[in-house]
C-alpha cells in the first residue's frame, strides 16, 4: 500500500515527488500519534488530495519549467490547508464539511479518477511534451497531437505491467483471502521493471526513469513558504480545497474504524490534529496529508490498538529515506503510470451511482454534475458546482416541506398518508393534514398557501363525490421539530382564514420547543379551549362528541 500512493505524490511533484511523499509519511504521523484521537487511523498523503493539489497548481505553474516555484506553492498550499483545518476545529465549525455529500464525493472521485488515468497516458506512451491542463478535451487533444513522440518500448512495458496489475487486482476482489497478491503487485512491478531497465539499460534509452534521488530527510521548508506575489491566491485556494477534501476523508475513515471497535473519536480534535500536522508538515518538506483508508485498514487488520502504529510507520519510512533511495534510480516512469491507473480505477464506484439512481434521482444528478464538471471544466469547478447543487437541494427541502393528507387505517387508531397507504380512508367531516418538517421563515408562507390549497382541493373533491361536508381541520404537528415566529404567525393566519370559512382548526401533538413557543407566544390562548390534542384519534373522538358528528 506504500507504493500505491507514492505514485500520486511522485507524478504530481515530478522529480521531487518521491522525496516529498516519503517525508509526508514521516513527520505528520508522529504529530498525529500525539494529537489525534483515533486508534487505527494511518496518516499520510492520499490520492484525491494529491491529485487535486497537483492539478490546480499545474494549471498555473509548470513543475518542470519552474520546479522551485512549484514546490513553494505546494508547501504554501499545505500550510493554508492546515490553517483552515485547525480553524474549523478551534471554532467548532466542522459541520461545513458535511456539505460534501456522498453523491458529490462519488461523482467527484470518479471524474478525478478518469482525468488522472488519462493524464498517465503521458507516461504510458512515453510522451515528452504534454498539456498541464486537466480537462478531458485538452488531455485527449494533447495525446493525439503528439503521436510522433510515442515510444513502442514504453508502450509494451506499460501495457504488460498494467495487465499484470489489473489481473492481480481482479484475483484479490474475487478471492479476498488472496488480498496479498494485489498488495504485493505494485512493489513486485517496481522491482521487476527496475531490474529489467537496469539489465538492458543500453537498449532501453527510450524508457525514461526516475533518476537520482538523494538519501536523507529533505531540508526544512519554512523559508520556502510563499506569502506574497501573484500566485498567493492560487496557493490559498488550493489549500482550502485540498484541506476540505483531506479533512473529510480523514474524519470519515477515522469514524469508520472507530465504529468497528465501538469507541468514539472527537471530530474537533481530529480537525486540530490534521491541521497542525499539515502546518508543521509544510515547514518540513511535506505536502498535504490526512488519514488514509488503505493504511488504516492495514493497521486495523494487523491488530493495532493505539496511534503508536503511526510511529512505527514513520520509523520504517525513515529507514527508507536514509538507506534505500538509490535503489529507485532505474525505476521507469511508465511503471508508476501503470500503478496509478490501476489504483484510480478502484475509485470509480459505479455501483454506488446506480444505487443513487434507484433511491434518489436528485442525488444521482448531483453525482453526474460532479463527474462531468471535473471532466469538462476543472477539478475545483466540478467540486464547487456539485456542492452548490447539494446546497440547492437543502434549500429546496427547507423551503418546500412535505404536507400530506392522513386517513384512518380501519379497525385501528392509526392514521397514515392516504397517498401511500391504500387502506387509509378519509374520516367524514374531518380533514387531517400532517406537516413533515420544521416551520420557519423560509417556508412559512409556502406552508400557509399550500394548506389553504389543500383545503380548496378537498372542498372540490367533497362536492364532486357528494360526501359529508367538512367541518374540522386537524393539523398534525408530530413531525414539526422546530418553529420560529414566522411559523407561529403563519399558523395564526391559517386559523383566521379557516374561521372565515366556518372551519374549526385544531392542533395535534406539538412537541418539544414547538409547544414551548406556542405557549410563550400565547398562541394557544387564541385557539381557545379544546383546540390541542395528543393524538389525531383523540381529537376526532372529542370533536365528534362535542359537535355530534357521525363518523
Coordinates of C-alpha atoms in Angstrom, one line a residue:
X1 CA 0.0 0.0 0.0
X2 CA 3.0 2.3 0.5
X3 CA 3.7 2.4 -3.3
X4 CA 0.0 2.8 -4.2
X5 CA 0.2 6.4 -3.0
X6 CA 3.8 7.1 -3.8
X7 CA 2.7 7.3 -7.4
X8 CA 0.4 10.2 -6.8
X9 CA 2.9 12.2 -4.9
X10 CA 5.6 11.4 -7.5
X11 CA 3.6 12.1 -10.6
X12 CA 2.3 15.4 -9.3
X13 CA 5.6 16.6 -8.0
X14 CA 7.8 15.2 -10.7
X15 CA 11.5 14.7 -9.6
X16 CA 10.8 15.9 -6.0
X17 CA 7.7 13.9 -5.6
X18 CA 9.1 10.7 -4.1
X19 CA 11.1 12.6 -1.5
X20 CA 8.1 14.8 -0.7
X21 CA 5.9 11.7 -0.3
X22 CA 8.3 9.9 2.0
X23 CA 8.8 12.9 4.2
X24 CA 5.0 13.3 4.3
X25 CA 4.8 9.8 5.7
X26 CA 7.4 10.5 8.4
X27 CA 6.7 13.9 10.1
X28 CA 2.9 14.1 10.1
X29 CA 2.3 10.6 11.6
X30 CA 4.5 11.5 14.5
X31 CA 2.4 14.5 15.3
X32 CA -0.9 12.7 14.8
X33 CA 0.2 10.0 17.3
X34 CA 0.4 12.8 19.9
X35 CA -2.7 14.9 18.9
X36 CA -5.1 12.5 17.3
X37 CA -8.0 10.6 18.9
X38 CA -8.3 7.6 16.5
X39 CA -6.5 4.4 17.5
X40 CA -6.4 3.0 13.9
X41 CA -6.0 6.0 11.6
X42 CA -2.9 5.6 9.4
X43 CA -1.7 9.1 8.3
X44 CA 0.0 10.1 5.1
X45 CA -0.7 11.5 1.6
X46 CA -3.9 10.3 -0.1
X47 CA -4.7 10.1 -3.8
X48 CA -7.5 12.6 -4.1
X49 CA -5.8 15.4 -2.2
X50 CA -2.5 14.7 -4.1
X51 CA -4.4 14.8 -7.4
X52 CA -6.3 18.0 -6.7
X53 CA -3.2 19.8 -5.4
X54 CA -1.1 18.7 -8.4
X55 CA -3.8 19.6 -11.0
X56 CA -4.6 23.0 -9.5
X57 CA -1.0 24.1 -9.3
X58 CA 0.0 22.7 -12.7
X59 CA -2.6 24.8 -14.4
X60 CA -0.6 27.9 -13.4
X61 CA 2.9 26.7 -12.8
X62 CA 4.9 24.1 -14.7
X63 CA 6.7 21.7 -12.3
X64 CA 9.4 21.1 -15.0
X65 CA 9.9 24.7 -16.1
X66 CA 9.6 26.3 -12.6
X67 CA 10.3 23.5 -10.1
X68 CA 11.3 25.8 -7.2
X69 CA 8.2 27.9 -7.5
X70 CA 6.0 24.8 -7.8
X71 CA 7.4 23.4 -4.6
X72 CA 6.9 26.8 -2.8
X73 CA 3.3 26.8 -3.9
X74 CA 2.8 23.2 -2.8
X75 CA 4.2 23.9 0.7
X76 CA 2.2 27.1 1.0
X77 CA -1.0 25.4 -0.1
X78 CA -0.3 22.7 2.6
X79 CA 0.2 25.4 5.2
X80 CA -3.1 27.1 4.3
X81 CA -4.8 23.7 4.3
X82 CA -3.5 23.2 7.9
X83 CA -4.6 26.7 9.0
X84 CA -8.1 26.1 7.6
X85 CA -8.4 22.7 9.2
X86 CA -7.2 23.9 12.6
X87 CA -9.5 26.9 12.5
X88 CA -12.5 24.6 11.9
X89 CA -11.6 22.6 14.9
X90 CA -10.9 25.5 17.2
X91 CA -14.1 27.3 16.2
X92 CA -16.1 24.0 16.1
X93 CA -17.2 24.6 12.5
X94 CA -16.8 21.0 11.4
X95 CA -20.4 21.0 10.0
X96 CA -19.0 22.8 7.0
X97 CA -17.5 19.6 5.6
X98 CA -21.0 17.9 5.8
X99 CA -21.9 19.9 2.6
X100 CA -19.7 17.5 0.7
X101 CA -22.5 14.9 0.3
X102 CA -21.7 11.3 -0.6
X103 CA -23.1 11.8 -4.2
X104 CA -20.8 14.8 -4.6
X105 CA -17.8 12.8 -3.4
X106 CA -18.6 9.7 -5.5
X107 CA -19.0 11.8 -8.7
X108 CA -16.0 14.0 -7.9
X109 CA -13.8 11.0 -7.2
X110 CA -14.9 9.2 -10.4
X111 CA -14.3 12.2 -12.5
X112 CA -10.9 12.8 -10.9
X113 CA -10.0 9.1 -11.4
X114 CA -10.8 9.3 -15.2
X115 CA -8.8 12.5 -15.6
X116 CA -5.8 11.3 -13.7
X117 CA -5.9 8.0 -15.7
X118 CA -5.9 9.9 -19.0
X119 CA -3.0 12.1 -17.6
X120 CA -1.0 8.9 -17.2
X121 CA -1.0 8.4 -21.0
X122 CA 2.0 10.7 -20.9
X123 CA 4.0 8.0 -19.1
X124 CA 2.3 5.0 -20.7
X125 CA 3.1 6.3 -24.2
X126 CA 6.5 8.0 -23.5
X127 CA 5.3 11.4 -24.4
X128 CA 7.7 14.3 -23.6
X129 CA 5.5 17.3 -24.3
X130 CA 2.1 17.1 -22.6
X131 CA -0.6 19.5 -21.6
X132 CA -0.7 20.6 -18.0
X133 CA -4.4 21.1 -18.2
X134 CA -6.8 18.7 -16.6
X135 CA -9.9 19.0 -18.9
X136 CA -10.7 15.8 -20.9
X137 CA -10.8 17.6 -24.2
X138 CA -7.3 19.2 -23.7
X139 CA -5.8 15.9 -22.5
X140 CA -7.1 13.8 -25.4
X141 CA -6.1 16.5 -27.9
X142 CA -2.6 16.5 -26.4
X143 CA -2.3 12.7 -26.6
X144 CA -3.2 12.5 -30.3
X145 CA -1.3 15.6 -31.4
X146 CA 2.0 14.2 -30.0
X147 CA 1.7 10.8 -31.8
X148 CA 5.3 11.1 -33.1
X149 CA 6.6 11.1 -29.5
X150 CA 5.1 7.7 -28.7
X151 CA 7.7 5.1 -27.7
X152 CA 6.8 1.5 -28.6
X153 CA 9.2 0.2 -25.9
X154 CA 7.4 2.3 -23.3
X155 CA 4.0 1.2 -24.6
X156 CA 4.9 -2.5 -24.5
X157 CA 6.3 -2.3 -20.9
X158 CA 3.4 -0.2 -19.7
X159 CA 0.7 -2.4 -21.1
X160 CA 2.4 -5.6 -19.9
X161 CA 2.6 -4.4 -16.3
X162 CA -0.9 -2.8 -16.5
X163 CA -2.4 -6.1 -17.5
X164 CA -0.4 -7.8 -14.7
X165 CA -1.6 -5.3 -12.1
X166 CA -5.3 -5.4 -13.2
X167 CA -5.2 -9.2 -13.1
X168 CA -3.8 -9.3 -9.6
X169 CA -6.5 -6.8 -8.5
X170 CA -9.2 -8.9 -10.1
X171 CA -8.0 -12.0 -8.3
X172 CA -8.0 -10.3 -5.0
X173 CA -11.5 -9.0 -5.5
X174 CA -12.8 -12.4 -6.5
X175 CA -10.9 -14.2 -3.7
X176 CA -10.5 -11.9 -0.7
X177 CA -8.2 -14.4 1.1
X178 CA -5.7 -13.7 -1.7
X179 CA -5.6 -10.0 -0.9
X180 CA -1.8 -10.2 -0.5
X181 CA -1.4 -10.8 -4.3
X182 CA -2.8 -7.4 -5.1
X183 CA -1.0 -5.7 -2.2
X184 CA 2.4 -7.1 -3.3
X185 CA 1.8 -6.5 -7.1
X186 CA 2.9 -2.8 -7.1
X187 CA 6.1 -3.5 -5.3
X188 CA 6.8 -6.5 -7.4
X189 CA 6.2 -4.4 -10.5
X190 CA 8.6 -1.7 -9.4
X191 CA 11.3 -4.2 -8.5
X192 CA 10.9 -6.2 -11.7
X193 CA 10.7 -3.2 -14.0
X194 CA 13.7 -1.6 -12.3
X195 CA 15.8 -4.8 -12.8
X196 CA 14.8 -5.1 -16.5
X197 CA 15.7 -1.5 -17.2
X198 CA 19.0 -1.8 -15.4
X199 CA 19.8 -5.1 -17.1
X200 CA 19.0 -3.8 -20.6
X201 CA 20.0 -0.1 -20.0
X202 CA 22.0 0.0 -23.2
X203 CA 18.8 -0.9 -25.2
X204 CA 16.1 1.0 -23.3
X205 CA 17.1 4.6 -23.8
X206 CA 13.6 5.4 -24.9
X207 CA 12.2 4.5 -21.5
X208 CA 12.5 7.4 -19.0
X209 CA 13.4 6.6 -15.4
X210 CA 13.1 8.4 -12.1
X211 CA 16.8 9.1 -11.9
X212 CA 18.9 10.2 -9.0
X213 CA 17.2 10.5 -5.6
X214 CA 19.2 11.9 -2.7
X215 CA 19.3 10.0 0.6
X216 CA 18.2 11.5 3.8
X217 CA 15.5 13.8 5.0
X218 CA 14.6 16.8 3.0
X219 CA 15.7 20.2 4.5
X220 CA 13.3 22.4 6.4
X221 CA 11.0 24.3 4.0
X222 CA 9.7 27.1 6.2
X223 CA 11.8 29.5 4.2
X224 CA 10.0 28.4 1.0
X225 CA 6.5 29.4 2.1
X226 CA 5.1 31.8 -0.4
X227 CA 3.2 34.7 1.3
X228 CA 3.4 37.3 -1.4
X229 CA 3.2 37.5 -5.2
X230 CA 0.7 36.9 -7.9
X231 CA 0.3 33.2 -7.1
X232 CA -0.6 33.7 -3.4
X233 CA -4.4 33.5 -4.2
X234 CA -3.8 30.2 -6.1
X235 CA -1.9 28.7 -3.1
X236 CA -4.7 29.8 -0.7
X237 CA -7.5 28.4 -3.0
X238 CA -5.6 25.1 -3.5
X239 CA -5.0 24.8 0.3
X240 CA -8.7 25.3 1.2
X241 CA -9.9 22.9 -1.5
X242 CA -7.4 20.2 -0.6
X243 CA -7.9 20.9 3.1
X244 CA -11.6 20.3 2.9
X245 CA -11.2 17.1 0.9
X246 CA -8.4 15.6 3.1
X247 CA -10.3 16.6 6.3
X248 CA -13.5 14.9 5.0
X249 CA -11.7 11.7 4.1
X250 CA -9.6 11.6 7.3
X251 CA -12.6 12.0 9.6
X252 CA -14.8 9.6 7.6
X253 CA -12.0 6.9 7.8
X254 CA -11.5 7.5 11.5
X255 CA -15.2 7.2 12.2
X256 CA -15.5 4.1 10.2
X257 CA -12.8 2.2 12.1
X258 CA -13.9 3.6 15.4
X259 CA -17.4 2.2 14.9
X260 CA -15.9 -1.3 14.3
X261 CA -14.2 -1.2 17.7
X262 CA -17.1 0.6 19.5
X263 CA -15.3 3.8 20.5
X264 CA -15.7 7.5 19.7
X265 CA -13.4 9.9 18.1
X266 CA -13.5 13.6 18.8
X267 CA -14.3 15.4 15.4
X268 CA -12.9 18.8 16.5
X269 CA -9.8 17.2 18.0
X270 CA -9.3 15.4 14.7
X271 CA -9.5 18.6 12.8
X272 CA -6.9 20.3 15.0
X273 CA -4.6 17.3 14.8
X274 CA -4.8 17.1 11.0
X275 CA -4.4 20.8 10.7
X276 CA -1.4 21.0 13.0
X277 CA 0.4 18.2 11.2
X278 CA -0.2 19.9 7.9
X279 CA 1.1 23.3 9.2
X280 CA 4.1 21.6 10.6
X281 CA 4.5 19.4 7.5
X282 CA 4.6 22.5 5.3
X283 CA 7.8 23.6 7.2
X284 CA 9.4 20.1 6.8
X285 CA 9.1 19.5 3.1
X286 CA 5.7 17.7 3.3
X287 CA 2.6 18.3 1.3
X288 CA -1.0 17.8 2.4
X289 CA -1.7 14.7 4.5
X290 CA -4.6 13.1 6.2
X291 CA -6.0 9.7 7.3
X292 CA -5.6 7.1 4.6
X293 CA -8.2 4.3 4.3
X294 CA -5.6 1.8 3.0
X295 CA -3.1 2.5 5.8
X296 CA -5.9 2.4 8.3
X297 CA -7.1 -0.9 7.0
X298 CA -3.6 -2.4 7.3
X299 CA -3.4 -1.1 10.9
X300 CA -6.8 -2.5 11.8
X301 CA -6.1 -5.9 10.2
X302 CA -2.6 -6.1 11.8
X303 CA -4.2 -5.7 15.3
X304 CA -3.1 -2.1 16.0
X305 CA -4.6 -0.9 19.3
X306 CA -3.2 2.7 19.6
X307 CA -1.8 5.5 17.5
X308 CA 1.7 4.2 18.1
X309 CA 1.3 2.3 14.8
X310 CA 1.9 5.7 13.2
X311 CA 5.2 6.0 15.0
X312 CA 6.2 2.5 13.7
X313 CA 5.3 3.5 10.2
X314 CA 7.3 6.8 10.5
X315 CA 10.4 4.8 11.6
X316 CA 10.1 2.5 8.6
X317 CA 9.9 5.5 6.3
X318 CA 12.9 7.0 7.9
X319 CA 14.9 3.8 7.1
X320 CA 13.8 4.1 3.5
X321 CA 14.8 7.8 3.3
X322 CA 18.3 7.1 4.9
X323 CA 19.3 3.9 3.1
X324 CA 17.0 2.8 0.2
X325 CA 16.5 5.8 -2.0
X326 CA 19.3 5.0 -4.5
X327 CA 17.5 1.7 -5.4
X328 CA 14.9 3.7 -7.3
X329 CA 17.3 5.3 -9.8
X330 CA 16.4 3.0 -12.7
X331 CA 12.7 2.7 -11.9
X332 CA 10.8 3.6 -15.1
X333 CA 8.2 6.3 -15.0
X334 CA 5.9 4.1 -17.1
X335 CA 5.6 1.7 -14.2
X336 CA 4.4 4.5 -11.9
X337 CA 1.8 5.4 -14.6
X338 CA 0.6 1.8 -14.7
X339 CA 0.3 1.7 -10.9
X340 CA -1.6 5.0 -10.9
X341 CA -4.1 3.8 -13.5
X342 CA -4.7 0.5 -11.6
X343 CA -5.2 2.4 -8.3
X344 CA -7.6 5.0 -9.5
X345 CA -9.8 2.5 -11.3
X346 CA -10.9 1.4 -7.9
X347 CA -12.0 4.9 -7.1
X348 CA -14.8 4.7 -9.8
X349 CA -17.7 3.5 -7.7
X350 CA -20.4 2.9 -10.4
X351 CA -22.4 0.6 -8.1
X352 CA -23.0 3.5 -5.8
X353 CA -24.0 5.7 -8.7
X354 CA -26.5 3.1 -9.7
X355 CA -27.8 3.0 -6.2
X356 CA -28.4 6.7 -6.3
X357 CA -30.4 6.3 -9.4
X358 CA -32.7 3.8 -7.8
X359 CA -33.1 5.6 -4.5
X360 CA -32.9 9.3 -5.2
X361 CA -32.8 10.8 -8.7
X362 CA -31.6 14.2 -7.3
X363 CA -28.6 12.5 -5.7
X364 CA -27.8 10.8 -9.0
X365 CA -28.0 14.2 -10.8
X366 CA -25.6 15.7 -8.2
X367 CA -23.2 12.8 -8.8
X368 CA -23.3 13.3 -12.6
X369 CA -22.8 17.0 -12.2
X370 CA -19.7 16.5 -10.1
X371 CA -18.4 13.9 -12.5
X372 CA -18.9 15.8 -15.8
X373 CA -17.9 19.1 -14.1
X374 CA -14.5 17.6 -13.2
X375 CA -14.1 16.1 -16.7
X376 CA -15.0 19.1 -18.8
X377 CA -14.4 22.2 -16.5
X378 CA -11.8 21.6 -13.8
X379 CA -11.4 19.7 -10.6
X380 CA -12.2 22.7 -8.4
X381 CA -15.1 23.9 -10.6
X382 CA -16.7 20.4 -10.7
X383 CA -16.5 20.2 -7.0
X384 CA -17.8 23.7 -6.4
X385 CA -20.8 23.1 -8.8
X386 CA -21.7 19.8 -7.1
X387 CA -21.5 21.4 -3.7
X388 CA -23.8 24.2 -5.0
X389 CA -26.3 21.6 -6.3
X390 CA -26.2 19.9 -2.9
X391 CA -26.9 23.2 -1.1
X392 CA -29.7 23.9 -3.5
X393 CA -31.2 20.6 -2.6
X394 CA -31.1 21.5 1.1
X395 CA -32.8 24.9 0.4
X396 CA -35.5 23.1 -1.6
X397 CA -36.1 20.7 1.3
X398 CA -36.3 23.6 3.7
X399 CA -38.4 26.0 1.6
X400 CA -40.8 23.3 0.1
X401 CA -41.6 21.0 3.0
X402 CA -43.8 18.0 2.6
X403 CA -47.5 18.1 3.7
X404 CA -49.7 15.0 3.5
X405 CA -53.3 14.1 3.9
X406 CA -53.9 11.5 6.6
X407 CA -56.5 8.8 6.7
X408 CA -57.6 6.2 9.2
X409 CA -56.5 2.5 9.0
X410 CA -59.8 0.7 9.5
X411 CA -60.1 -1.0 12.9
X412 CA -57.2 1.0 14.4
X413 CA -56.3 4.4 15.8
X414 CA -53.5 4.7 13.3
X415 CA -53.6 7.5 10.7
X416 CA -51.3 7.4 7.7
X417 CA -50.8 9.1 4.3
X418 CA -53.7 8.3 2.1
X419 CA -51.5 8.5 -1.0
X420 CA -49.1 5.9 0.3
X421 CA -51.5 3.5 2.2
X422 CA -54.3 2.1 0.1
X423 CA -56.3 1.1 3.3
X424 CA -56.2 4.6 4.8
X425 CA -59.6 6.2 4.5
X426 CA -60.6 9.8 5.0
X427 CA -62.7 10.5 8.1
X428 CA -66.1 12.1 7.2
X429 CA -66.4 15.8 8.3
X430 CA -62.7 15.9 9.2
X431 CA -59.7 16.9 7.0
X432 CA -56.4 15.7 8.5
X433 CA -53.1 17.3 7.4
X434 CA -49.6 16.5 8.6
X435 CA -46.6 18.8 8.2
X436 CA -43.3 16.8 8.0
X437 CA -40.7 19.5 8.6
X438 CA -39.8 22.4 10.9
X439 CA -41.7 25.6 10.2
X440 CA -39.5 28.7 9.8
X441 CA -39.3 32.0 7.9
X442 CA -38.1 30.2 4.8
X443 CA -41.2 28.0 4.4
X444 CA -44.0 29.6 6.5
X445 CA -45.5 31.5 3.5
X446 CA -45.4 28.4 1.3
X447 CA -47.0 26.2 4.0
X448 CA -49.7 28.8 4.5
X449 CA -50.6 28.8 0.8
X450 CA -50.2 25.0 0.5
X451 CA -52.5 24.2 3.4
X452 CA -55.2 26.6 2.1
X453 CA -54.8 25.0 -1.4
X454 CA -55.2 21.5 0.2
X455 CA -58.5 22.8 1.8
X456 CA -59.8 24.1 -1.6
X457 CA -58.9 20.8 -3.3
X458 CA -60.7 18.9 -0.5
X459 CA -63.8 21.0 -0.9
X460 CA -63.9 20.3 -4.6
X461 CA -63.4 16.6 -4.0
X462 CA -66.3 16.5 -1.5
X463 CA -68.5 18.4 -3.8
X464 CA -67.7 16.2 -6.7
X465 CA -68.3 13.0 -4.7
X466 CA -71.3 14.4 -2.8
X467 CA -69.7 13.4 0.5
X468 CA -70.4 14.8 4.0
X469 CA -69.4 18.4 4.4
X470 CA -66.0 19.2 6.0
X471 CA -66.3 20.8 9.5
X472 CA -63.0 20.4 11.2
X473 CA -59.4 20.6 10.0
X474 CA -56.8 18.8 12.1
X475 CA -53.1 19.9 11.8
X476 CA -50.8 17.1 12.9
X477 CA -47.5 18.7 14.2
X478 CA -45.8 15.5 15.4
X479 CA -43.0 15.8 12.8
X480 CA -42.6 19.5 13.3
X481 CA -39.3 19.6 15.4
X482 CA -38.9 23.4 15.4
X483 CA -40.8 26.6 14.8
X484 CA -40.0 30.3 14.7
X485 CA -42.1 33.5 15.0
X486 CA -42.8 33.4 11.3
X487 CA -44.1 29.9 11.6
X488 CA -46.3 30.8 14.6
X489 CA -47.8 33.8 12.7
X490 CA -48.5 31.5 9.7
X491 CA -50.5 29.1 11.9
X492 CA -52.4 32.0 13.4
X493 CA -53.2 33.4 9.9
X494 CA -54.3 30.0 8.7
X495 CA -56.7 29.8 11.7
X496 CA -58.2 33.2 10.9
X497 CA -58.8 32.3 7.2
X498 CA -60.4 29.0 8.1
X499 CA -62.6 30.5 10.7
X500 CA -63.9 33.0 8.0
X501 CA -64.9 29.9 6.0
X502 CA -66.6 28.3 9.1
X503 CA -64.0 25.7 9.7
X504 CA -62.6 24.7 13.1
X505 CA -58.7 24.3 13.2
X506 CA -57.2 22.1 15.9
X507 CA -53.6 21.2 16.6
X508 CA -52.3 17.7 17.4
X509 CA -49.1 16.8 19.3
X510 CA -46.8 19.8 19.1
X511 CA -43.6 18.5 20.5
X512 CA -40.6 20.0 22.4
X513 CA -39.8 23.6 21.7
X514 CA -42.8 23.9 19.4
X515 CA -45.1 23.6 22.4
X516 CA -43.0 25.9 24.4
X517 CA -43.1 28.6 21.8
X518 CA -46.8 28.2 21.2
X519 CA -47.3 28.8 24.9
X520 CA -44.9 31.7 25.3
X521 CA -46.3 33.5 22.3
X522 CA -49.9 33.0 23.8
X523 CA -51.0 31.4 20.5
X524 CA -52.8 28.6 22.3
X525 CA -55.0 31.2 24.0
X526 CA -56.1 32.4 20.6
X527 CA -57.2 28.9 19.7
X528 CA -59.3 28.6 22.8
X529 CA -60.2 25.5 24.8
X530 CA -60.3 22.1 23.3
X531 CA -58.0 23.0 20.3
X532 CA -55.0 21.0 21.3
X533 CA -54.8 17.2 21.5
X534 CA -52.2 14.5 21.9
X535 CA -53.3 12.3 19.1
X536 CA -55.4 12.5 15.9
X537 CA -57.7 9.8 17.3
X538 CA -58.4 11.7 20.5
X539 CA -59.1 14.9 18.5
X540 CA -61.6 13.1 16.3
X541 CA -63.4 11.4 19.2
X542 CA -63.7 14.6 21.2
X543 CA -64.7 16.8 18.3
X544 CA -67.3 14.3 17.1
X545 CA -68.8 14.1 20.6
X546 CA -68.9 17.9 21.1
X547 CA -70.4 18.7 17.7
X548 CA -72.4 15.5 17.4
X549 CA -70.6 14.5 14.2
X550 CA -71.4 11.0 12.9
X551 CA -68.3 9.1 11.7

